[in-house]
mmCIF file of C-alpha atoms and ligand atoms in Angstrom:
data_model
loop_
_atom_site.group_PDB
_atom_site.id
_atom_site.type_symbol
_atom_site.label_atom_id
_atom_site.label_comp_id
_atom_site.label_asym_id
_atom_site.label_seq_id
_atom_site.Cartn_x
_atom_site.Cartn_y
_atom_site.Cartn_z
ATOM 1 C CA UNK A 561 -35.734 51.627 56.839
ATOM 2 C CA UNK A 562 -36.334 55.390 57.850
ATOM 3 C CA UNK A 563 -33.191 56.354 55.390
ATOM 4 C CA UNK A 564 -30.605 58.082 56.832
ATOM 5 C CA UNK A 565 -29.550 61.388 55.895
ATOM 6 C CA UNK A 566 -29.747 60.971 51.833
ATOM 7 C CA UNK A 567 -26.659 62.603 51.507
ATOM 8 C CA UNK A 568 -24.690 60.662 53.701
ATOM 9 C CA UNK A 569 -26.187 57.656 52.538
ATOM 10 C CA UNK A 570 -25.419 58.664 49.054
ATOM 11 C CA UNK A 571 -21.391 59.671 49.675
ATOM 12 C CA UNK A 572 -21.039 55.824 51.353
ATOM 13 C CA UNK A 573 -22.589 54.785 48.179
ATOM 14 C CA UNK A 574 -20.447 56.764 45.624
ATOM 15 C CA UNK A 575 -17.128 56.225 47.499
ATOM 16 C CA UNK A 576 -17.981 52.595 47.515
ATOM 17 C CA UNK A 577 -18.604 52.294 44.106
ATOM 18 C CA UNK A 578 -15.872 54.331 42.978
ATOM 19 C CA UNK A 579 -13.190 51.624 45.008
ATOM 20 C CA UNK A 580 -10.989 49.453 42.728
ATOM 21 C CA UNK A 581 -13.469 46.677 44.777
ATOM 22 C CA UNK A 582 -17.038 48.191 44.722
ATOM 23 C CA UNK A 583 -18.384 47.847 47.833
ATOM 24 C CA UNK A 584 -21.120 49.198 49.302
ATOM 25 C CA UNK A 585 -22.230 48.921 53.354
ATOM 26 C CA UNK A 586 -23.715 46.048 54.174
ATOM 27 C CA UNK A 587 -26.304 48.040 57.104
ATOM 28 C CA UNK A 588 -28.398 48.535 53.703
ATOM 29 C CA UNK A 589 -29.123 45.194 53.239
ATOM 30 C CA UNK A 590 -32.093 45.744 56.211
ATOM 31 C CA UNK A 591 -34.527 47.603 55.010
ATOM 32 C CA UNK A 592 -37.780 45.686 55.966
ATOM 33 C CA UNK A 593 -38.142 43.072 53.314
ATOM 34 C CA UNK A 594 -34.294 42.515 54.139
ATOM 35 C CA UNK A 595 -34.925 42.168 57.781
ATOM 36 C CA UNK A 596 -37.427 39.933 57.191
ATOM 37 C CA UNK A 597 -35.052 37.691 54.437
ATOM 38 C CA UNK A 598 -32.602 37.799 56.918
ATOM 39 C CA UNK A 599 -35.281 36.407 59.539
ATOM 40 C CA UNK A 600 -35.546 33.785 56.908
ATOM 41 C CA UNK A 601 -32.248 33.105 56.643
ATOM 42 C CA UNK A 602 -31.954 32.146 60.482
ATOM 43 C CA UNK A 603 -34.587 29.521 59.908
ATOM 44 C CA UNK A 604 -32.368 27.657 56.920
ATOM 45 C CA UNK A 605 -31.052 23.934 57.736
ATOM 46 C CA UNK A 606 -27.972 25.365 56.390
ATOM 47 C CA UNK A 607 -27.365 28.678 58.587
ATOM 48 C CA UNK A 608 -26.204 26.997 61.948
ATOM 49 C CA UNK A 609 -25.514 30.174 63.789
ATOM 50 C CA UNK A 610 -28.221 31.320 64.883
ATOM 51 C CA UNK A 611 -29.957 27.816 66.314
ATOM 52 C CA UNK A 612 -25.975 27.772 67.641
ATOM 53 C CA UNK A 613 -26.036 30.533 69.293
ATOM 54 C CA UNK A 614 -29.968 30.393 70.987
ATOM 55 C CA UNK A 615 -28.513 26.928 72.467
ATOM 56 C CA UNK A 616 -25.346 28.656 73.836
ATOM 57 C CA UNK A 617 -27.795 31.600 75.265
ATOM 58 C CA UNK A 618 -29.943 29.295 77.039
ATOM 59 C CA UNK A 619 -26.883 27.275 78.819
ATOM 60 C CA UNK A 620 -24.788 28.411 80.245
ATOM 61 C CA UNK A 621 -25.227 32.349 79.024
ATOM 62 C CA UNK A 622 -28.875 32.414 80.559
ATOM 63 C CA UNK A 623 -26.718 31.389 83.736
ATOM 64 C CA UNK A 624 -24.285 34.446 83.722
ATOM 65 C CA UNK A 625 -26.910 36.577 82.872
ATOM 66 C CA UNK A 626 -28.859 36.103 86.698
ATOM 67 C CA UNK A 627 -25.992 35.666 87.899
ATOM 68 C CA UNK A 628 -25.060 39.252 87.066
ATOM 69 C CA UNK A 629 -28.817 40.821 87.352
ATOM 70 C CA UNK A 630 -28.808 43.897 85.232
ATOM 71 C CA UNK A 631 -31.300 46.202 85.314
ATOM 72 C CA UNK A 632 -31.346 47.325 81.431
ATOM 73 C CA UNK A 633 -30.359 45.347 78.582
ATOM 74 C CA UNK A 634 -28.944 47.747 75.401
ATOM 75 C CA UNK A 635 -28.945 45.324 72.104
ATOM 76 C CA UNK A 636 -26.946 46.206 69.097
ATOM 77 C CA UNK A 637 -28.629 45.121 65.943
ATOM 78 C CA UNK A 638 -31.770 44.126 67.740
ATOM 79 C CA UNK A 639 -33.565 42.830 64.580
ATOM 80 C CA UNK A 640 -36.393 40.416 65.631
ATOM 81 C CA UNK A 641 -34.913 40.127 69.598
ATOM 82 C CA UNK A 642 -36.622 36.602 68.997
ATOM 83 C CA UNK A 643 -33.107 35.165 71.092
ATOM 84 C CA UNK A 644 -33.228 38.109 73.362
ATOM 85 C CA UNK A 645 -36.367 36.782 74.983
ATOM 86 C CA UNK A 646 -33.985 34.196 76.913
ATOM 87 C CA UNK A 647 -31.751 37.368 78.009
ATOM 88 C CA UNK A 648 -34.697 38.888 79.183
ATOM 89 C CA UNK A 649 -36.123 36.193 81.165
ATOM 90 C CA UNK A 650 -32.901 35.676 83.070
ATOM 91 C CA UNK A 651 -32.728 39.207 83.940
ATOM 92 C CA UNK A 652 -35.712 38.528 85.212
ATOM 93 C CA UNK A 653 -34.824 35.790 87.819
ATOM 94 C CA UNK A 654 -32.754 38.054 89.937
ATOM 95 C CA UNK A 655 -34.055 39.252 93.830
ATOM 96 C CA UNK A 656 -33.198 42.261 95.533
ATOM 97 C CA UNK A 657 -30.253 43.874 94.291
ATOM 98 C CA UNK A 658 -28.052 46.259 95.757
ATOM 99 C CA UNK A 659 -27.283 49.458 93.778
ATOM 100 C CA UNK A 660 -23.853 51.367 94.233
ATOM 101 C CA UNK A 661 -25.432 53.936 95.868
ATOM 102 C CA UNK A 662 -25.996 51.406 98.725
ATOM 103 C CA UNK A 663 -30.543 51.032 98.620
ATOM 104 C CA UNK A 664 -32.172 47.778 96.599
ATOM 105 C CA UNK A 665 -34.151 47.541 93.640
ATOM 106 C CA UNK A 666 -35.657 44.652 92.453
ATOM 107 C CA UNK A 667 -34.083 43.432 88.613
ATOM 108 C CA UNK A 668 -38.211 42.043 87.669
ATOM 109 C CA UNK A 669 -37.902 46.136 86.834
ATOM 110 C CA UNK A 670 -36.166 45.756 83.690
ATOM 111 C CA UNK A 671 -35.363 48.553 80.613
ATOM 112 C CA UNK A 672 -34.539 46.915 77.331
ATOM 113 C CA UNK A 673 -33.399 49.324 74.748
ATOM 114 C CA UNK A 674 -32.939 47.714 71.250
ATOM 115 C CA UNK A 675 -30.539 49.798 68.749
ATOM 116 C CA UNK A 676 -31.417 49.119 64.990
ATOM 117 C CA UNK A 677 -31.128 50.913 61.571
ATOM 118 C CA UNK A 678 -34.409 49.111 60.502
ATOM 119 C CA UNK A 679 -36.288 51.548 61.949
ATOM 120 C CA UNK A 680 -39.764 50.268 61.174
ATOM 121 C CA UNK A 681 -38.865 46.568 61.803
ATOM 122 C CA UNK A 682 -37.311 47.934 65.044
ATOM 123 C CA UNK A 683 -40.252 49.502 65.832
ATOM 124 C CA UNK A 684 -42.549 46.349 64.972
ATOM 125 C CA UNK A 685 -39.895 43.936 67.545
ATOM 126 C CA UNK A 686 -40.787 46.798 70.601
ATOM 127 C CA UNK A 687 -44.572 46.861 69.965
ATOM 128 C CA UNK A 688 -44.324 42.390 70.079
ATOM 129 C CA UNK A 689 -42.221 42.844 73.290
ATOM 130 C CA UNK A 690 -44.377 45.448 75.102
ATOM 131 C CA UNK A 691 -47.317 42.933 74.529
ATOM 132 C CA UNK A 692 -45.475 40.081 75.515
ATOM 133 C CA UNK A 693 -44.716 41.505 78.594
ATOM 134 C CA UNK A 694 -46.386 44.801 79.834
ATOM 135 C CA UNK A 695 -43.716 45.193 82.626
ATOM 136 C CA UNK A 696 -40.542 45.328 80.287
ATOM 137 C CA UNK A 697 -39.776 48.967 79.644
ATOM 138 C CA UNK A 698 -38.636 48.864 75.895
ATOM 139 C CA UNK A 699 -36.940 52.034 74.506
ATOM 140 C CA UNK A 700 -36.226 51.224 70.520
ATOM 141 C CA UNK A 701 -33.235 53.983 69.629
ATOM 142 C CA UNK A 702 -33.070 53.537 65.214
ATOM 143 C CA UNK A 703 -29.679 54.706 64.887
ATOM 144 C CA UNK A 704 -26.248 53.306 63.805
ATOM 145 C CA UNK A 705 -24.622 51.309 66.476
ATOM 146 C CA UNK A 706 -21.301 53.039 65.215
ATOM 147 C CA UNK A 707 -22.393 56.415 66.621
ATOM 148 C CA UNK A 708 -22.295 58.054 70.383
ATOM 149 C CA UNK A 709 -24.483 55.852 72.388
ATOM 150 C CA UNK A 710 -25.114 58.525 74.235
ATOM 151 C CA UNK A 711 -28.712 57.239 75.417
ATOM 152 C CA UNK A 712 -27.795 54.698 77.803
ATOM 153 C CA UNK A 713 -27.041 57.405 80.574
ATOM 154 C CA UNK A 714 -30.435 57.749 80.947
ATOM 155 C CA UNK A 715 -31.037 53.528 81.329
ATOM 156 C CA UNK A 716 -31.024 52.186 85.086
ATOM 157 C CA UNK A 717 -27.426 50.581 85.911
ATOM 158 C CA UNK A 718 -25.922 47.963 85.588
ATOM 159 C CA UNK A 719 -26.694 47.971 82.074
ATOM 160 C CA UNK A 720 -25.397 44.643 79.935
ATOM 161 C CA UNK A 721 -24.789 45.252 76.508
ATOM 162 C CA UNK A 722 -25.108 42.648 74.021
ATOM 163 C CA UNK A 723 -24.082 42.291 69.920
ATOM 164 C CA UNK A 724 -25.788 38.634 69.181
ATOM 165 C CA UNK A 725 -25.782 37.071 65.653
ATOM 166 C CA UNK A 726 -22.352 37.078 64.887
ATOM 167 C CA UNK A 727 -22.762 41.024 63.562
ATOM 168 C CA UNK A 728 -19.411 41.859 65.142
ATOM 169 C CA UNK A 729 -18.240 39.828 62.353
ATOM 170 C CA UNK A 730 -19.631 42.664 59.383
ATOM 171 C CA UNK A 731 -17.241 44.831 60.765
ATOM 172 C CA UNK A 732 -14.361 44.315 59.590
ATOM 173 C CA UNK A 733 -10.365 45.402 59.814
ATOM 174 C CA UNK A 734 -10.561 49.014 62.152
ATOM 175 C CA UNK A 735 -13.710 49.004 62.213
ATOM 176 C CA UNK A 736 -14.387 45.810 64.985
ATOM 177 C CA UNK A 737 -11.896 48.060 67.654
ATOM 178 C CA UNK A 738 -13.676 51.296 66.673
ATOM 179 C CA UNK A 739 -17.302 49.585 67.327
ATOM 180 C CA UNK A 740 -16.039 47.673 70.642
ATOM 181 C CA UNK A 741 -14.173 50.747 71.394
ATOM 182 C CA UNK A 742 -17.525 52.650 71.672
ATOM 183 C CA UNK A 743 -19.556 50.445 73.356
ATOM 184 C CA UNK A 744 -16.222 50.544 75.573
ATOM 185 C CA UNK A 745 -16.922 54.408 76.195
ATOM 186 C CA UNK A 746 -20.715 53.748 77.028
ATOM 187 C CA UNK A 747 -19.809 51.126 80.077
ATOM 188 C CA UNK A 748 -19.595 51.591 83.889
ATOM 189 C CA UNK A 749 -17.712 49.796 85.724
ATOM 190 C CA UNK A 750 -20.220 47.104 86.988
ATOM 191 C CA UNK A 751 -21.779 46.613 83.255
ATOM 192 C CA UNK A 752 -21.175 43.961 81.248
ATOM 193 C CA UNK A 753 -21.265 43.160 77.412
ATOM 194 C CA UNK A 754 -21.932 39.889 75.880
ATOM 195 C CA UNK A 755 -20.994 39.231 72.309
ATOM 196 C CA UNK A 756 -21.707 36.317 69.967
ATOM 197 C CA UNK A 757 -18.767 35.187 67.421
ATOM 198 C CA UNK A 758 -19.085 32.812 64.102
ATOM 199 C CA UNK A 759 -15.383 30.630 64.600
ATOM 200 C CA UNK A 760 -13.119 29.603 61.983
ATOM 201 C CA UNK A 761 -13.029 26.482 60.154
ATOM 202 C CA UNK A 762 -11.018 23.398 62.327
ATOM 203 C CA UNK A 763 -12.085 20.111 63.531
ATOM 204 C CA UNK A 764 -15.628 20.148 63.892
ATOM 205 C CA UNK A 765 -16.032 22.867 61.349
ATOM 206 C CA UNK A 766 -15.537 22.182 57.783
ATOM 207 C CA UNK A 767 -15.060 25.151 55.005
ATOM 208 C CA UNK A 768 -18.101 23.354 52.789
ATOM 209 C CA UNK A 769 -20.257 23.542 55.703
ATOM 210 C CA UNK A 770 -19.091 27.405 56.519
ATOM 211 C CA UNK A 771 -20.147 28.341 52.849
ATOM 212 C CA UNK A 772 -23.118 26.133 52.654
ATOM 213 C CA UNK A 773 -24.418 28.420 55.000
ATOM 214 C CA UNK A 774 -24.322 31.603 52.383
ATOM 215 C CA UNK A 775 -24.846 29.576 49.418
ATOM 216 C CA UNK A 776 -28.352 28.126 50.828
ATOM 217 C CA UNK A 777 -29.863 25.960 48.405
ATOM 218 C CA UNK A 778 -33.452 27.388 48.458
ATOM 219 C CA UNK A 779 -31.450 30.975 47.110
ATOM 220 C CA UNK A 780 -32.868 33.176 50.394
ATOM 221 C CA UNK A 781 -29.352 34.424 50.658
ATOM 222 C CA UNK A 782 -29.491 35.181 46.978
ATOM 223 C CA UNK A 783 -32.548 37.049 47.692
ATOM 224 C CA UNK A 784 -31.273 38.860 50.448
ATOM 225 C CA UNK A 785 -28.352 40.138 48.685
ATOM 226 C CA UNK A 786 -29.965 41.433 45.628
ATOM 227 C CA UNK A 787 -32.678 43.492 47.764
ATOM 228 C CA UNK A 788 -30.136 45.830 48.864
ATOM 229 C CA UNK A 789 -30.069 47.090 45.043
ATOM 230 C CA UNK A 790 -34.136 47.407 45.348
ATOM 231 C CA UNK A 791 -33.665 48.971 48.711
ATOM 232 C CA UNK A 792 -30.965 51.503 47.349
ATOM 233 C CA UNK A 793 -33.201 52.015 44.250
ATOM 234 C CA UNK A 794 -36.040 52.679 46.452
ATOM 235 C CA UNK A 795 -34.069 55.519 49.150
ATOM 236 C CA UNK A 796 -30.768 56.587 47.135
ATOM 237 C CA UNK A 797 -32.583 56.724 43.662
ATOM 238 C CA UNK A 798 -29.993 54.461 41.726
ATOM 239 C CA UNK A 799 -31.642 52.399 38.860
ATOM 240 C CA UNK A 800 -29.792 49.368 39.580
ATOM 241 C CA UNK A 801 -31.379 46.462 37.315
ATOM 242 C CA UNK A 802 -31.840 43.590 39.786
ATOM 243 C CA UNK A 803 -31.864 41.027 36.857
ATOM 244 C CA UNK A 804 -28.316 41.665 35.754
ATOM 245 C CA UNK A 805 -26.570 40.727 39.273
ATOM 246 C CA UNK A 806 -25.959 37.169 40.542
ATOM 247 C CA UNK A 807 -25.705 36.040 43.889
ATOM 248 C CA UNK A 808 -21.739 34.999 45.154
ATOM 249 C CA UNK A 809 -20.295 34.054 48.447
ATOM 250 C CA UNK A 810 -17.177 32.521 49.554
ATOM 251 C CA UNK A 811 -14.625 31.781 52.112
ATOM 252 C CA UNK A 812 -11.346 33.276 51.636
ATOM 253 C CA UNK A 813 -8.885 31.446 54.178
ATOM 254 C CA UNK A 814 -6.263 33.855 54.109
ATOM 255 C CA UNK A 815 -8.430 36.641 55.364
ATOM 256 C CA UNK A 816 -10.925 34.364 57.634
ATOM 257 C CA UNK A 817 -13.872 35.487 55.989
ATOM 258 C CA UNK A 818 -17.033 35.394 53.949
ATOM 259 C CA UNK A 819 -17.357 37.596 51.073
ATOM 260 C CA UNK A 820 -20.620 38.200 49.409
ATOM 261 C CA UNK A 821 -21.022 39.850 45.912
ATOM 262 C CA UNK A 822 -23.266 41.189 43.596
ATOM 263 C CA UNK A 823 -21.979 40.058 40.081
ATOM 264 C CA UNK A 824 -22.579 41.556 36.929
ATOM 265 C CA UNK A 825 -23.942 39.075 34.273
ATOM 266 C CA UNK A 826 -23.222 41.882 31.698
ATOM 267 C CA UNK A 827 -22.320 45.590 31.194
ATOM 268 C CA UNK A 828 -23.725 48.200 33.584
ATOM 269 C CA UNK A 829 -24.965 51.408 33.637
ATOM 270 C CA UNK A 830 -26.129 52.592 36.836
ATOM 271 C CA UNK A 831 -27.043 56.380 37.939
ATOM 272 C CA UNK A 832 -25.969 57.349 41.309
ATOM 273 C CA UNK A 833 -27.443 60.679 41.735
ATOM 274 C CA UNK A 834 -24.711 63.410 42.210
ATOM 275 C CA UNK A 835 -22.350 60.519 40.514
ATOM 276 C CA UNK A 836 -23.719 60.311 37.417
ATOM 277 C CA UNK A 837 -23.311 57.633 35.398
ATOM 278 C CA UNK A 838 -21.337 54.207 37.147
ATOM 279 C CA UNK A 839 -19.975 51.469 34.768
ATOM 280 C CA UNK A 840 -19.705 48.096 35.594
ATOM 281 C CA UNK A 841 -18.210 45.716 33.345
ATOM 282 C CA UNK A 842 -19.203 42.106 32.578
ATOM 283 C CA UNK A 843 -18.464 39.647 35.340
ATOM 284 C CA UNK A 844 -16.719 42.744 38.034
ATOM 285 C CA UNK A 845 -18.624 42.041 41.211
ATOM 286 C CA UNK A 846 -19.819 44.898 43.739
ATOM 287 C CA UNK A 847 -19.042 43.166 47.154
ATOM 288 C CA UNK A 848 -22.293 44.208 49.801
ATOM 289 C CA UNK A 849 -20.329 42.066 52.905
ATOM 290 C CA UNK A 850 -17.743 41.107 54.702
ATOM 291 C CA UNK A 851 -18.145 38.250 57.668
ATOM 292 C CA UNK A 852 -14.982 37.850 59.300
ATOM 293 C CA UNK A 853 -14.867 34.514 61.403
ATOM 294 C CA UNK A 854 -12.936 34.593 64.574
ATOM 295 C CA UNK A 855 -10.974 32.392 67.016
ATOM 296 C CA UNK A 856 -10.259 32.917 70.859
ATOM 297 C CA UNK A 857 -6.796 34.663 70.789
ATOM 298 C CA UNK A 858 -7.985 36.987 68.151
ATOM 299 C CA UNK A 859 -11.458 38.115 69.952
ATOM 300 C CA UNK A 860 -9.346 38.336 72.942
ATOM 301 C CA UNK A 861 -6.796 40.784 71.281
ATOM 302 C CA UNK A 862 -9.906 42.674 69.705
ATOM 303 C CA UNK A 863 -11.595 42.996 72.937
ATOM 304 C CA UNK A 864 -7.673 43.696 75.077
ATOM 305 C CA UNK A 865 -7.480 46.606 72.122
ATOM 306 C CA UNK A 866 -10.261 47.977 73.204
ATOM 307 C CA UNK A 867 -9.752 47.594 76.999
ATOM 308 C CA UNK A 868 -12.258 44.914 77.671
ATOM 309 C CA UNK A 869 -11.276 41.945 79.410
ATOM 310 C CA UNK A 870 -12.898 38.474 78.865
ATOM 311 C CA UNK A 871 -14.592 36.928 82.562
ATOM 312 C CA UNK A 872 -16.776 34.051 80.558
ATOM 313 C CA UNK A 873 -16.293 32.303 77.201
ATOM 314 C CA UNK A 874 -18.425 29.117 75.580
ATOM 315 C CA UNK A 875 -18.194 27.383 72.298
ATOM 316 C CA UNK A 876 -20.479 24.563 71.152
ATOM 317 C CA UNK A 877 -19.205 20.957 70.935
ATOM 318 C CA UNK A 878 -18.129 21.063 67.392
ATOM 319 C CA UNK A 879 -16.645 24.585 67.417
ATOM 320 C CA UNK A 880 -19.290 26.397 65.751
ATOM 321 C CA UNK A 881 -19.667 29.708 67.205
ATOM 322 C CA UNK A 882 -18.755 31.248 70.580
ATOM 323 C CA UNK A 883 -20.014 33.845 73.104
ATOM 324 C CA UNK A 884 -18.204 36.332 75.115
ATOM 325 C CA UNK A 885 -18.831 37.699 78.161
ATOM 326 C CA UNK A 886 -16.333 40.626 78.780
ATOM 327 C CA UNK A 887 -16.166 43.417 81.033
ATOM 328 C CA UNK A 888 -14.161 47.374 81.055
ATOM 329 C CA UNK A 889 -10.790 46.620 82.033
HETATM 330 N N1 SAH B 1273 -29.301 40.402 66.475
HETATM 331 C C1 SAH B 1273 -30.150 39.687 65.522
HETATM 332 C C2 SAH B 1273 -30.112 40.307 64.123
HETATM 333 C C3 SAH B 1273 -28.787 40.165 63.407
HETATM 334 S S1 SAH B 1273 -28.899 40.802 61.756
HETATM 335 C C4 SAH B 1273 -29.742 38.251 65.505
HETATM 336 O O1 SAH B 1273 -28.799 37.893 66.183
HETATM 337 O O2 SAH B 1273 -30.390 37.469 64.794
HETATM 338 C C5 SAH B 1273 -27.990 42.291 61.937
HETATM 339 C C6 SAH B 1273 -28.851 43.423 62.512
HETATM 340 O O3 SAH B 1273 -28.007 44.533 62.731
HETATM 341 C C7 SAH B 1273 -29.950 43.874 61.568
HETATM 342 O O4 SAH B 1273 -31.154 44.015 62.277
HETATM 343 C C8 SAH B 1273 -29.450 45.208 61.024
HETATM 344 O O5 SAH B 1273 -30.486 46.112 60.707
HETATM 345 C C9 SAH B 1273 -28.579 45.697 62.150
HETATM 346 N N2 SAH B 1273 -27.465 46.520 61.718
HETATM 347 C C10 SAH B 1273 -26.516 46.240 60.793
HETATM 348 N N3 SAH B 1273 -25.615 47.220 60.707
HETATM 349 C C11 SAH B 1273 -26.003 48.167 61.618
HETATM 350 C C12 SAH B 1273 -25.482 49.422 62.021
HETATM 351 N N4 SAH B 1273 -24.369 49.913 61.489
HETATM 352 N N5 SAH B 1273 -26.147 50.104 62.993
HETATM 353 C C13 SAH B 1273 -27.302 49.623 63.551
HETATM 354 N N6 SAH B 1273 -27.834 48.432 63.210
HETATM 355 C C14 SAH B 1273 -27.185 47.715 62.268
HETATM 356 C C1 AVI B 1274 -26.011 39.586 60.516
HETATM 357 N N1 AVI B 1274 -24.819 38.907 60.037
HETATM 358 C C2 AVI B 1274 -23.979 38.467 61.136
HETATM 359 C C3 AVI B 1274 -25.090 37.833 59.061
HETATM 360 C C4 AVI B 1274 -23.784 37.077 58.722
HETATM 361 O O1 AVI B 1274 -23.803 35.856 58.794
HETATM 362 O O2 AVI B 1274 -22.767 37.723 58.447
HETATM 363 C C5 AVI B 1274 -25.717 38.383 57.804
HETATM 364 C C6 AVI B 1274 -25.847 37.372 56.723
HETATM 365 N N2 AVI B 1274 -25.344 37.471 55.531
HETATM 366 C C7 AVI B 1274 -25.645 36.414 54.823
HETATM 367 N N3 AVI B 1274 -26.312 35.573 55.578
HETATM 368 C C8 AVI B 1274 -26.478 36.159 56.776
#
């Protein structure tokens, strides 16, 4: 990860650990040994989203995707773009399409811009893409998808937006409206943006099966977790000792989410530069993610909140995950 601005890197860190709940931002999980645990984690029998979601984009979102023809794809928390190879292709199957300003262009001209804060794994997943396919004009922007996405007035319209993976689900509480709310902001009125959702438990859907999938039994989620401390080591100069945390993630029903922790396995001492010293006591836990599951009303009332208005919606047999196809209201 090219880090951020150290200070503001470092205030998200001290206000987080200074919470009656340490926290601390779960973006910093992906530097690029994180990117490339949570790569690992897609591949796990146990983490059904992603091989969920890559059946969902190939029927029927593959489907609404020609059917709509953008010109430029704009992917939030791109990562490996390994399941945004299907979006691309069925950009690609479009003919001649006629613009608003009333000439044609043809949609094989396609712009994908991939927004990450894994800068050099970002980087890496353009290079693979431009290779795959010389024609594809890739423009990797490493910033926060939080911020102005100012960019995509320069993209060819109309521009579909997409937030795969579930990711809407790390933001959690305000901070879902405030993320759709910008994307909101970045739309005309012919684009389109397609988001993937993790569902709650029900019929086809058991709790044991949702934490299964964050509790993998080969401990790559374990792994995953605990890098953020190397990573934060490593670019906020904290001496976190990765030895003294254990891996912990559960469902909470009430909320409709999965928590993950780092707990302590003894006393703490950590130095957060311009902090100084940080206690943590035996057993307190800092938590590094939230992953709020979702059903249709709510994602409808998230998406209505932020004036978006659902034209398309799948789910998998069992009730699994779903994907959203919504447009400005
Ligand atoms: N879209 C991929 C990757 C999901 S992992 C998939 O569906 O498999 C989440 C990705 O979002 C990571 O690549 C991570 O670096 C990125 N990410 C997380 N928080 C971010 C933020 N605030 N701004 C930009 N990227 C972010
Ligand atoms: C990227 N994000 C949606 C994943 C999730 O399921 O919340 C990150 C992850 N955390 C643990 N396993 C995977």
């Amino acid at each position: 990860m090219k880090a951020p601005a150290l200070t503001g890197m470092l205030e998200e860190i001290r206000w987080g650990l200074s919470r009656p709940q340490k926290q601390l931002p779960s973006k910093y999980f992906y530097d690029t040994r994180g990117s490339e645990l949570f790569e690992a984690i897609t591949e796990l029998p146990e983490y059904y989203p992603t091989r969920t979601e890559t059946s969902l984009l190939k029927t029927p979102v593959a489907g609404w995707v020609t059917e709509m023809a953008p010109a430029s794809l704009v992917e939030l928390g791109a990562g490996s773009a390994r399941k945004t190879r299907i979006l691309l292709a069925a950009m690609g199957h479009g003919k001649l399409q006629r613009t608003d300003q009333g000439t044609d262009h043809h949609t094989d001209q396609r712009t994908y811009a991939p927004v990450d804060v894994a800068g050099d794994f970002l980087r890496a997943t353009a290079e693979s893409l431009r290779v795959e396919d010389p024609s594809l004009d890739v423009r990797p922007q490493v910033r926060d998808i939080t911020w102005d996405l100012d960019f995509v007035d320069e993209l060819p319209a109309p521009v579909l937006f997409a937030l795969l993976g579930s990711t809407i689900g790390n933001f959690a509480g305000e901070a879902a409206g405030e993320l759709l709310s910008n994307v909101r902001s970045a739309m005309g009125e012919n684009d389109l943006f397609l988001v993937g959702a993790d569902l709650r438990p029900g019929a086809g859907k058991s709790i044991e099966r949702l934490e299964a999938a964050y509790n993998d039994a080969q401990g790559v989620t374990a792994d995953f977790n605990l890098n953020m401390l190397r990573a934060l080591n490593r670019d906020a100069g904290t001496d976190f000792d990765l030895t003294a945390f254990r891996h912990r993630a559960f469902y909470d029903e009430g909320e409709g989410r999965i928590e993950m922790h780092l707990v302590a396995e003894a006393d703490q001492e950590v130095q957060v530069p311009g902090a100084g010293v940080v206690k943590i006591g035996e057993g307190e836990s800092i938590r590094t993610e939230l992953s709020c599951k979702y059903d249709r009303s709510m994602l409808t009332g998230l998406f209505e909140a932020a004036s978006l208005d659902v034209v398309k919606w799948c789910t998998d047999e069992d009730g699994l995950y779903a994907m959203a196809l919504v447009s400005p209201m």
